[in-house]
Amino acid sequence: MSSPSIQWYPGHIAKAERSLKEQLKRVDVVLEVRDARIPLATHHPEVDGWIGEKARVLVLNRVDMISPEARQAWQTWFKENGQAAYFTNAKQGKGVQNLLRAAQDAGKAMNDRRKKRGMKPRPVRAVVIGFPNVGKSALINRLLKRKVVASERRAGVTRQLRWVRISNEIELLDAPGIIPLKLNDQSAALKLAICDDIGNAAYDTQRVAAAFVDLLLGLDQVERADGGYGDAIAARYSLTLVSDAGEPYTGESILANLSARHNNDLERAAHQLLNDFRKGILGNLILELPPMESSVVMSSTSHG
Ligand SMILES: Nc1nc2c(ncn2[C@@H]2O[C@H](COP(=O)(O)OP(=O)(O)OP(=O)(O)O)[C@@H](O)[C@H]2O)c(=O)[nH]1
Ligand SMILES: [Mg+2]
């Protein structure tokens, strides 16, 4: 099946990227927020260049949507790669105080320098950057314990950069989600679509839903800790994964089987599948495993 390429780059993002680069000059610390279900697909290739010599804090948000084993595996993998990952649930506020402390600590060097020059300390200035819909604004609201910036279940909610004073120690800049102009890696683009991290005008829901099932069935081939993904689908929808003749079904045929319950409405079945995943109804399914060397870690932390 050849699918049209998934591309999404709404006008406000180009503008936001320019203002963001401008604002970065004033920033001491960059909080790079990624989606814990797809930590690699939500890494912006240009972020390293933008951050430059500034202090960086890596945040893997939506930790409530992945299993403890997956969290451990990613933590280990990032550590092996020289990065401490802070896991947060910006919806409930889990992990956000640790993150705040890390951001303040990372900005300390700035005030030390000021002190040496006889200047008064000022609040650390930090920015949250990351792909759309990963939970940047939700993090800011949680840190302030009230809703100061818009945070909604769709990509592209924040349109303008906005400074928010969290305390006398720290100010945070909420920025619109940024995404590369061209999504060259289409398997990553597919994951962004599945996770609702790009606008739904960018893709065909039925194709993405079928590809989502194929992706899960593919992940089942890999040794992992958190149970069969295919089984999660089969159990949730009382479906079988193989035909009577013993042939394994594909994502497309599973979607067709599911649509039989909706008057053969494939679009509705596709929406149901994706929505169930996005709401966590299918369980804590990660769509990305740490690259090879750490799959060992996954199975060794298995609870069987
Ligand atoms: N389950 C869960 N939901 C979250 C979490 N963080 C954010 N959300 C939800 O995800 C949706 C998107 O959050 P936003 O804060 O708007 O995301 P954003 O990164 O600011 O998005 P843009 O402004 O569009 O770039 C909202 O419905 C949040 O409630 C989390 O850790 N867990
Ligand atoms: Mg936002």
PDB file of N, CA, C and O in Angstrom, residues 87 109 219 239 253:
ATOM      1  N   PHE A  87      10.728  12.389  33.951  1.00  0.00           N
ATOM      2  CA  PHE A  87       9.425  11.884  33.507  1.00  0.00           C
ATOM      3  C   PHE A  87       8.317  12.636  34.232  1.00  0.00           C
ATOM      4  O   PHE A  87       8.364  12.772  35.452  1.00  0.00           O
ATOM      5  N   ALA A 109      23.903  28.762  37.434  1.00  0.00           N
ATOM      6  CA  ALA A 109      25.181  29.288  36.941  1.00  0.00           C
ATOM      7  C   ALA A 109      25.032  30.738  36.503  1.00  0.00           C
ATOM      8  O   ALA A 109      25.952  31.553  36.690  1.00  0.00           O
ATOM      9  N   LEU A 219       5.486  -4.720  16.821  1.00  0.00           N
ATOM     10  CA  LEU A 219       6.184  -4.603  18.101  1.00  0.00           C
ATOM     11  C   LEU A 219       6.087  -5.916  18.878  1.00  0.00           C
ATOM     12  O   LEU A 219       6.942  -6.238  19.685  1.00  0.00           O
ATOM     13  N   LEU A 239     -11.818  -9.577  19.059  1.00  0.00           N
ATOM     14  CA  LEU A 239     -11.468  -9.941  17.681  1.00  0.00           C
ATOM     15  C   LEU A 239     -10.434 -11.051  17.721  1.00  0.00           C
ATOM     16  O   LEU A 239      -9.737 -11.216  18.717  1.00  0.00           O
ATOM     17  N   SER A 253      -7.179  -5.560   7.546  1.00  0.00           N
ATOM     18  CA  SER A 253      -8.297  -6.496   7.684  1.00  0.00           C
ATOM     19  C   SER A 253      -8.896  -6.430   9.089  1.00  0.00           C
ATOM     20  O   SER A 253     -10.101  -6.595   9.267  1.00  0.00           O
TER      21      SER A 253
END
